[in-house]
CSV table of C-alpha atoms in Angstrom, one decimal:
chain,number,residue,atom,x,y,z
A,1,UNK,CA,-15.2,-27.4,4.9
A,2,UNK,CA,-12.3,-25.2,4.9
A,3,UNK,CA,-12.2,-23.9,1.4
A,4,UNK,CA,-9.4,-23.4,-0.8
A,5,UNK,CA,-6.3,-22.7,1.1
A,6,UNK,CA,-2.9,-21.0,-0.6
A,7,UNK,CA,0.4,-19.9,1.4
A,8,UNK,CA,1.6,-16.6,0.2
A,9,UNK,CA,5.3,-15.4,1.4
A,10,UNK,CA,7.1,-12.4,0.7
A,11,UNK,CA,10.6,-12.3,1.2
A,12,UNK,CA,12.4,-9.1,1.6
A,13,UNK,CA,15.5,-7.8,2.1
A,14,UNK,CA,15.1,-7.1,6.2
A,15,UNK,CA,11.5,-9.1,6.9
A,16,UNK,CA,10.1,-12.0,5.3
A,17,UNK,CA,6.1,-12.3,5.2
A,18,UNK,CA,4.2,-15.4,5.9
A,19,UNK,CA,0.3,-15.5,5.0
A,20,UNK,CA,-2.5,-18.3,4.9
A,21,UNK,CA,-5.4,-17.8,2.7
A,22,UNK,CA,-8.8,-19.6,3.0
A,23,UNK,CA,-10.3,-18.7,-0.3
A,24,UNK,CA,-8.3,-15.8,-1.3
A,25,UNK,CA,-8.6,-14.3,2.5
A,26,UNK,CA,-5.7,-14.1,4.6
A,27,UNK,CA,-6.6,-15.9,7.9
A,28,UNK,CA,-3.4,-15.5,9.3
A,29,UNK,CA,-0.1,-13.7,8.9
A,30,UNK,CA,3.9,-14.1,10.3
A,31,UNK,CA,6.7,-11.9,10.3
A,32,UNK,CA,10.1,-12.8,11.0
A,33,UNK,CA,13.8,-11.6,9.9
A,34,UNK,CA,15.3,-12.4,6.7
A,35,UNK,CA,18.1,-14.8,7.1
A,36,UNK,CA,21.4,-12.7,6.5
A,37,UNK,CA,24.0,-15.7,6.7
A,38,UNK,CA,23.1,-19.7,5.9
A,39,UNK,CA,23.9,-20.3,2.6
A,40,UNK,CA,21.9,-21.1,-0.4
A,41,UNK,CA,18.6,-23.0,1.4
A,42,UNK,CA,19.0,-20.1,4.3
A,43,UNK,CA,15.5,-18.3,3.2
A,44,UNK,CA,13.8,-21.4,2.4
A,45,UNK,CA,14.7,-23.5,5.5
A,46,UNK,CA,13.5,-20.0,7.5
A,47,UNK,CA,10.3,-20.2,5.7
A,48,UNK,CA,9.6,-23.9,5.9
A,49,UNK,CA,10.4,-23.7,9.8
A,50,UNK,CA,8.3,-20.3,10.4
A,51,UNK,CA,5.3,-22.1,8.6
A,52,UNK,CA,5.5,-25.9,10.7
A,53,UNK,CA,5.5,-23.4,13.7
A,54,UNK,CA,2.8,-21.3,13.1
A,55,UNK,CA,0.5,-22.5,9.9
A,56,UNK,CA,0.8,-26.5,10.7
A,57,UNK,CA,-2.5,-27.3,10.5
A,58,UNK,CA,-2.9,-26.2,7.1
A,59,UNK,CA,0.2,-28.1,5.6
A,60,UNK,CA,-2.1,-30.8,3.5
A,61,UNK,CA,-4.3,-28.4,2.6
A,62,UNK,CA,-2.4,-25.9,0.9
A,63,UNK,CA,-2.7,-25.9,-2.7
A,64,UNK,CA,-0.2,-23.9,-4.0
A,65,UNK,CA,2.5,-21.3,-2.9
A,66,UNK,CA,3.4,-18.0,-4.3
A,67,UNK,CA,6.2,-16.1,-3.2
A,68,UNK,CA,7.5,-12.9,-4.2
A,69,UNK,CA,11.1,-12.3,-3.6
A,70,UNK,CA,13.7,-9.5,-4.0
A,71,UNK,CA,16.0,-10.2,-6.6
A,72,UNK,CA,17.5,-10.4,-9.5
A,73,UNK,CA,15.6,-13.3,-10.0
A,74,UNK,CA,16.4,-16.9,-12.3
A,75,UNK,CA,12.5,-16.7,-12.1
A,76,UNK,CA,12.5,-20.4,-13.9
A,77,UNK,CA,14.6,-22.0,-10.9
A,78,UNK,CA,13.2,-19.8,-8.4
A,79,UNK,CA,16.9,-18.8,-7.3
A,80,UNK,CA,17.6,-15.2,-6.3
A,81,UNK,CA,20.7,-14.5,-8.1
A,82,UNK,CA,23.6,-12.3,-6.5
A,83,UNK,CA,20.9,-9.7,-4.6
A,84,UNK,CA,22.8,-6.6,-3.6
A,85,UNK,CA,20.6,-6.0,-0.6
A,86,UNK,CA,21.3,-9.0,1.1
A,87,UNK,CA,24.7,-10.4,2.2
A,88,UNK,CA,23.4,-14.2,1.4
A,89,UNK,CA,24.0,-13.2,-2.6
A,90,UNK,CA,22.3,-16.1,-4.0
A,91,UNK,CA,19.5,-18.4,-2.8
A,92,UNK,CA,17.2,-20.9,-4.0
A,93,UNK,CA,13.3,-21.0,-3.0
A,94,UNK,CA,11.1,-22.6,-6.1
A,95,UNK,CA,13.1,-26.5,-5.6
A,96,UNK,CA,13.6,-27.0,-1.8
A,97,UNK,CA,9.7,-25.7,-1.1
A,98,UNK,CA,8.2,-27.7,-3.9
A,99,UNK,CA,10.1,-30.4,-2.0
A,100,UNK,CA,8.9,-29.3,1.4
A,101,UNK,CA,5.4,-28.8,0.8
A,102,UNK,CA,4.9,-31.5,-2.0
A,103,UNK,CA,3.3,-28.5,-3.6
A,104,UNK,CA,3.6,-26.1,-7.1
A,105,UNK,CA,5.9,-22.8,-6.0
A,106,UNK,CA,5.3,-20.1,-8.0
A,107,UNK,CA,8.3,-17.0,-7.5
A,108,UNK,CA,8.5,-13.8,-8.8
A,109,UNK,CA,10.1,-10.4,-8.1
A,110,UNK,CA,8.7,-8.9,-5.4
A,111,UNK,CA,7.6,-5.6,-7.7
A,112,UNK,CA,5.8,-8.2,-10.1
A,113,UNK,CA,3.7,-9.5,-7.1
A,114,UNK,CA,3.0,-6.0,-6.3
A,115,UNK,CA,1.5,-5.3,-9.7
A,116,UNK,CA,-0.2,-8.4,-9.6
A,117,UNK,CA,-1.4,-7.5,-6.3
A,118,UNK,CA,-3.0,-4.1,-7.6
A,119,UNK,CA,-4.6,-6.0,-10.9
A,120,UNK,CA,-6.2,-8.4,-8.7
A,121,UNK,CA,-6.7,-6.7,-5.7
A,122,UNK,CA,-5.9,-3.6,-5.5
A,123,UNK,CA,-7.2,-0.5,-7.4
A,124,UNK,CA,-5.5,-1.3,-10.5
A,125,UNK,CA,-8.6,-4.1,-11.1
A,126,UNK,CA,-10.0,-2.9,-14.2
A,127,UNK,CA,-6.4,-1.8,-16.1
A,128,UNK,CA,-4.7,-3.3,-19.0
A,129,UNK,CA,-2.0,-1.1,-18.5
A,130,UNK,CA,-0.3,-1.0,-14.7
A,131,UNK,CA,3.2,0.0,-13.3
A,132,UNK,CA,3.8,-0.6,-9.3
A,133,UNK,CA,7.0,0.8,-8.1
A,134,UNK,CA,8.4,-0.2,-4.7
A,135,UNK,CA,10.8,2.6,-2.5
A,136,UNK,CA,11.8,0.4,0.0
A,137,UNK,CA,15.3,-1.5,1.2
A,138,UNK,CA,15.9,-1.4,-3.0
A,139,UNK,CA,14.0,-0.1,-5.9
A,140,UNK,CA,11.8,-2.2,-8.2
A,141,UNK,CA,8.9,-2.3,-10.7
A,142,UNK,CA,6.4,-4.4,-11.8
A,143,UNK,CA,5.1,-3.8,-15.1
A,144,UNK,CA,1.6,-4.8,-17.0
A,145,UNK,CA,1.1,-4.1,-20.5
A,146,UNK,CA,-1.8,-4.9,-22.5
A,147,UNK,CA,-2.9,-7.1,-19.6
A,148,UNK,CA,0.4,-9.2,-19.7
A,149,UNK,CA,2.6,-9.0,-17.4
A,150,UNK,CA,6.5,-8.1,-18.5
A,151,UNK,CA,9.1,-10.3,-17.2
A,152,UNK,CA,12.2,-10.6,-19.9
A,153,UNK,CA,14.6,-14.0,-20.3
A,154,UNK,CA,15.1,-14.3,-16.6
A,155,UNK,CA,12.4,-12.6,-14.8
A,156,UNK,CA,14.0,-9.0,-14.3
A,157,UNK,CA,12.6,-7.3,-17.1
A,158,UNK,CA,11.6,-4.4,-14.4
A,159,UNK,CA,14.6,-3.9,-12.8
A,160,UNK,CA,13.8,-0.1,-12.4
A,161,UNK,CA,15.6,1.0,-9.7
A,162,UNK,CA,18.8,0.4,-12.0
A,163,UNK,CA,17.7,3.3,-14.3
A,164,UNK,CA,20.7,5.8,-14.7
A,165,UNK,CA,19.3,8.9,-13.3
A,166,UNK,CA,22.2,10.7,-13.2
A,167,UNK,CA,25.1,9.5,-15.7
A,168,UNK,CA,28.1,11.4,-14.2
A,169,UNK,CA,27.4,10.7,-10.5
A,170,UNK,CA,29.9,9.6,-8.3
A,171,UNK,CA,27.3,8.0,-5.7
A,172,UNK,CA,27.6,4.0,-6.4
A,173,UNK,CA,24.8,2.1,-6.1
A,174,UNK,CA,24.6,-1.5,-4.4
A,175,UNK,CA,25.1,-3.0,-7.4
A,176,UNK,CA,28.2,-1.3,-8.6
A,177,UNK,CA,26.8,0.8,-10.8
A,178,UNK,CA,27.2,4.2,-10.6
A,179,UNK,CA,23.9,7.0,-10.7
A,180,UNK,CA,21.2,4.4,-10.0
A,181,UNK,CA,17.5,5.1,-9.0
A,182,UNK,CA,18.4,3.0,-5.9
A,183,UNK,CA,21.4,4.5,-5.0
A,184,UNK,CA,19.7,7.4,-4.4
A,185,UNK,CA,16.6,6.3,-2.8
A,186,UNK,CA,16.8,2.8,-1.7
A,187,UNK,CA,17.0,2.6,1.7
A,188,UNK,CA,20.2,0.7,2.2
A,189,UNK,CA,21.7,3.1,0.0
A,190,UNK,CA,20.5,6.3,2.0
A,191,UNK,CA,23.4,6.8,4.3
A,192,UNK,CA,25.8,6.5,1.6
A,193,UNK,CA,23.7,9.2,0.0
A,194,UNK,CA,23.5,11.4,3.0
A,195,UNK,CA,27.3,11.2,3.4
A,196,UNK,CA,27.9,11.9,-0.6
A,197,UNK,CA,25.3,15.0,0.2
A,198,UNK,CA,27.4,16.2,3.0
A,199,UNK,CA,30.8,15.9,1.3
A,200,UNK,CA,29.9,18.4,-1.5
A,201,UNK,CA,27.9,20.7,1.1
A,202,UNK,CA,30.4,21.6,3.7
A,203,UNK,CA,28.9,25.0,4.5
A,204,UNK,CA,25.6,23.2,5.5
A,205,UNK,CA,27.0,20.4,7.3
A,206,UNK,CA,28.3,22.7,9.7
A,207,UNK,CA,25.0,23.8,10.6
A,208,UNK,CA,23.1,20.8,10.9
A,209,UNK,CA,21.8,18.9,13.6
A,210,UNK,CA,22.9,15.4,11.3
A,211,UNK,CA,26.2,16.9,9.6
A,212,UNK,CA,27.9,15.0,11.8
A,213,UNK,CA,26.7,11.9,11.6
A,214,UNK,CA,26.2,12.4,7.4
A,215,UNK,CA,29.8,12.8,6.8
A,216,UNK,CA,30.2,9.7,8.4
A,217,UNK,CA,28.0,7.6,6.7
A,218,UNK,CA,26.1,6.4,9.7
A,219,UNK,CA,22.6,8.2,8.8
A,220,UNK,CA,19.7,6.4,9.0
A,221,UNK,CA,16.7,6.6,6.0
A,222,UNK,CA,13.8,7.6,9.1
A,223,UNK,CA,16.6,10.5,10.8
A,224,UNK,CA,16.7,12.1,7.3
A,225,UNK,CA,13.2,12.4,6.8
A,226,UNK,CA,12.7,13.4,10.3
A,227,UNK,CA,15.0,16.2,10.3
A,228,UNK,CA,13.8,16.8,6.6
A,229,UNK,CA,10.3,17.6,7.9
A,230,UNK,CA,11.9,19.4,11.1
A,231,UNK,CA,13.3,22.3,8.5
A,232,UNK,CA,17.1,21.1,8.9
A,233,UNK,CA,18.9,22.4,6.1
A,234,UNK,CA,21.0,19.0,5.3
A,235,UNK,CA,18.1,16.8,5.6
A,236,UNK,CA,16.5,18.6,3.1
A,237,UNK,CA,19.3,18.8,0.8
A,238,UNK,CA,19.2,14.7,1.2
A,239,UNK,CA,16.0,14.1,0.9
A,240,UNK,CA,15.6,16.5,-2.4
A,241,UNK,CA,17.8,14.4,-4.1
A,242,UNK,CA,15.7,11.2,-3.5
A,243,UNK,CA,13.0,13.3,-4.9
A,244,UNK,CA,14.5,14.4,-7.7
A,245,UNK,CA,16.2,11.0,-8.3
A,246,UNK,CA,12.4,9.3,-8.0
A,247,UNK,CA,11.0,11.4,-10.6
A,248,UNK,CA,13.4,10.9,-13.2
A,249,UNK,CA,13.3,7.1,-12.5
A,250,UNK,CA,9.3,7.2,-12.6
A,251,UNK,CA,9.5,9.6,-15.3
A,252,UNK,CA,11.2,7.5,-17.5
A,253,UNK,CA,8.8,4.6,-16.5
A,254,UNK,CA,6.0,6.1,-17.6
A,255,UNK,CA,7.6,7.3,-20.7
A,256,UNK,CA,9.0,3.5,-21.5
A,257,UNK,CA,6.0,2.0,-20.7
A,258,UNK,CA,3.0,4.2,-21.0
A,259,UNK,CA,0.4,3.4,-18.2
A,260,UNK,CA,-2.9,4.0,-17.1
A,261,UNK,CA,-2.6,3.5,-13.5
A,262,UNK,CA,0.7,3.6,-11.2
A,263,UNK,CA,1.1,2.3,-8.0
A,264,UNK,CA,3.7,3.1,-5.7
A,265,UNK,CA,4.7,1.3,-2.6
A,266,UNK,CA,7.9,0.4,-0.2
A,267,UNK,CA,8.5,1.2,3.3
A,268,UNK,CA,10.9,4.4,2.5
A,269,UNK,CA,7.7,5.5,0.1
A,270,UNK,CA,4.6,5.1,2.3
A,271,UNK,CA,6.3,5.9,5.6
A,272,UNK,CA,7.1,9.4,4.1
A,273,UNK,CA,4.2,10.2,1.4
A,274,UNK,CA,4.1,13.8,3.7
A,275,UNK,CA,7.8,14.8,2.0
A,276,UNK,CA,7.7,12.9,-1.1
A,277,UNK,CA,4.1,11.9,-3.2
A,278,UNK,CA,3.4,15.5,-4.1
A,279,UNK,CA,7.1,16.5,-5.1
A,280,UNK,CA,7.7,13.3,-6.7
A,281,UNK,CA,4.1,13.5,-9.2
A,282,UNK,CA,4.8,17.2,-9.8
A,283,UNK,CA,8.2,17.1,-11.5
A,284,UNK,CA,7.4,13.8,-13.3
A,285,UNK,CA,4.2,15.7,-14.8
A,286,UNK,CA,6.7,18.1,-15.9
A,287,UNK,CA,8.7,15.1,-18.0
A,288,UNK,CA,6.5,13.0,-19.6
A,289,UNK,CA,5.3,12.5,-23.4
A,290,UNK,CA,2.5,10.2,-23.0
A,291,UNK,CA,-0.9,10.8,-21.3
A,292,UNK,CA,-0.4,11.3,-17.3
A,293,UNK,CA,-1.5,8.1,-15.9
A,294,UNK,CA,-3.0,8.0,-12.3
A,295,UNK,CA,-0.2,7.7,-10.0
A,296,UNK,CA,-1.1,7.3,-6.5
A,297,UNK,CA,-0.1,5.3,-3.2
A,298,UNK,CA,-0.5,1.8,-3.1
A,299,UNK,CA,-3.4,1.4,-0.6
A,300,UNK,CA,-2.5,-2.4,0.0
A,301,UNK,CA,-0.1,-1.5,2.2
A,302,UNK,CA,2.6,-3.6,4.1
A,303,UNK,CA,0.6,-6.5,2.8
A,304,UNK,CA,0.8,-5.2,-1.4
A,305,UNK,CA,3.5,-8.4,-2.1
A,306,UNK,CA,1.7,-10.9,-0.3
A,307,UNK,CA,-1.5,-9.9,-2.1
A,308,UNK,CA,0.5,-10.5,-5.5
A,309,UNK,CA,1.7,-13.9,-4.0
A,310,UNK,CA,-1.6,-14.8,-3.5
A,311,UNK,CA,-2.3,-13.6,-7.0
A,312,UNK,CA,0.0,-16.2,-8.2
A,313,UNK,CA,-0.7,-19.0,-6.3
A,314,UNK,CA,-4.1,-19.0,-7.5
A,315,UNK,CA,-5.1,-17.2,-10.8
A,316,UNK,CA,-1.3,-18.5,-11.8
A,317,UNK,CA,-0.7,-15.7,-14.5
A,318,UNK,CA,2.9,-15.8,-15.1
């Protein structure tokens, strides 16, 4: 007997994430690239051919699928709504999946699967109260308060990363908006960070190995934490920012919704935890009115999303 079997996906702005559970074990995972151009059934047509390819064997005995998906989300159609971090805008997953599979789809932000993730798997098990903040392509949040998990009238209730951190800034974010967390942190919006850095530090950029290629806008995220940790005087300009920027977005997290246990996770965060967990926890200690929570890396990984798809395939708690 196999057991009970659930399809977890996690669709992201660059990669989207394929896993088969047999009783809330992954038995087998996918990667593959996000579609950039398609129209609106691009990401679910990628995701029903990815899983005939690889999982067919288990496509009568799936029960349910949960996806968590960058957004912002019309969480009751399961239709990502004009994302900034992919040029597809808007696309719908919850209606041609359930038509696909013959299944329930469950979709959430991907920052609500992560905290679902940690409450059911993760090291938040145990807390009423959770926050998990993604650093990645953008920045999110999932929040957990009193054991219930905050979503709002469409599902976006912890759109985070579109705190004003800084009200007169000239850096724009993906969005349009001007001073965001993301614009200073999310990794799309990095090299435009790097090149807003450069233009108001002329007298460093002259002496940096990535001046150059900073006041052009052509930086990537991993060479500004690499020349960052290498002492280079730019990099460290750049990446301060995102430090600073970080805090004051978590900082007023905290504040907003006064946790027990934080979780933070995202490729730009856990790739560079050396340059930024330390900085990041000490200046937000520094701004905070409530009792410090725990705040600490997620230690699901890669994987935290699918975890909280799985969550909500199964224990269904949104």
């Amino acid at each position: 007997m196999v057991g009970r079997v659930h399809l977890a996906v996690d669709v992201g702005a660059t990669w989207t994430r394929l896993a088969v559970a047999v009783n809330e074990v992954f038995v087998k995972k996918v990667v593959v690239r996000t579609p950039r151009e398609g129209g609106r059934l691009a990401v679910a047509e990628e995701v029903a051919r990815t899983f005939e390819k690889e999982f067919k064997e288990y496509r009568e005995k799936v029960e349910a699928v949960g996806i968590g998906t960058i957004g912002p989300l019309d969480m009751r159609r399961g239709v990502v709504v004009n994302t900034p971090n992919l040029p597809l805008g808007t696309f719908e997953l919850k209606r041609p999946l359930e038509d696909f599979f013959n299944r329930p789809v469950y979709v959430v932000n991907d920052a609500v699967a992560g905290v679902l993730a940690e409450k059911y798997y993760g090291e938040g098990v145990g807390y009423n109260n959770l926050v998990y903040v993604t650093i990645s392509t953008g920045v999110g949040g999932g929040v957990i308060v009193d054991g219930r998990v905050i979503l709002g009238k469409d599902g976006n209730a912890h759109e985070i990363g579109h705190i004003v951190v800084n009200y007169d800034s000239g850096l724009r974010c993906g969005c349009g908006g001007y001073g965001h967390w993301e614009a200073y942190a999310g990794g799309a919006n990095i090299p435009r960070l790097a090149k807003y850095v450069a233009e108001r530090n002329p007298s460093v950029v002259k002496v940096s190995v990535i001046g150059e290629k900073a006041a052009s806008g052509s930086l990537e995220p991993r060479e500004v934490f690499e020349a960052a940790r290498r002492g280079d005087p730019l990099g460290r300009l750049i990446v301060d920012e995102i430090i600073k920027a970080s805090a004051a977005g978590l900082a007023s997290v905290i504040n907003a919704y006064d946790p027990e246990y934080v979780s933070i996770g995202g490729s730009v965060f856990l790739h560079n935890t050396d340059l930024l967990y330390q900085p990041v926890v000490e200046i937000v200690k520094k701004n905070i009115v409530v009792r410090p929570p725990v705040i600490a890396p997620t230690k699901l990984g890669d994987d935290v999303v699918l975890y909280g798809a799985l969550a909500l395939a199964v224990y269904r708690p949104v």
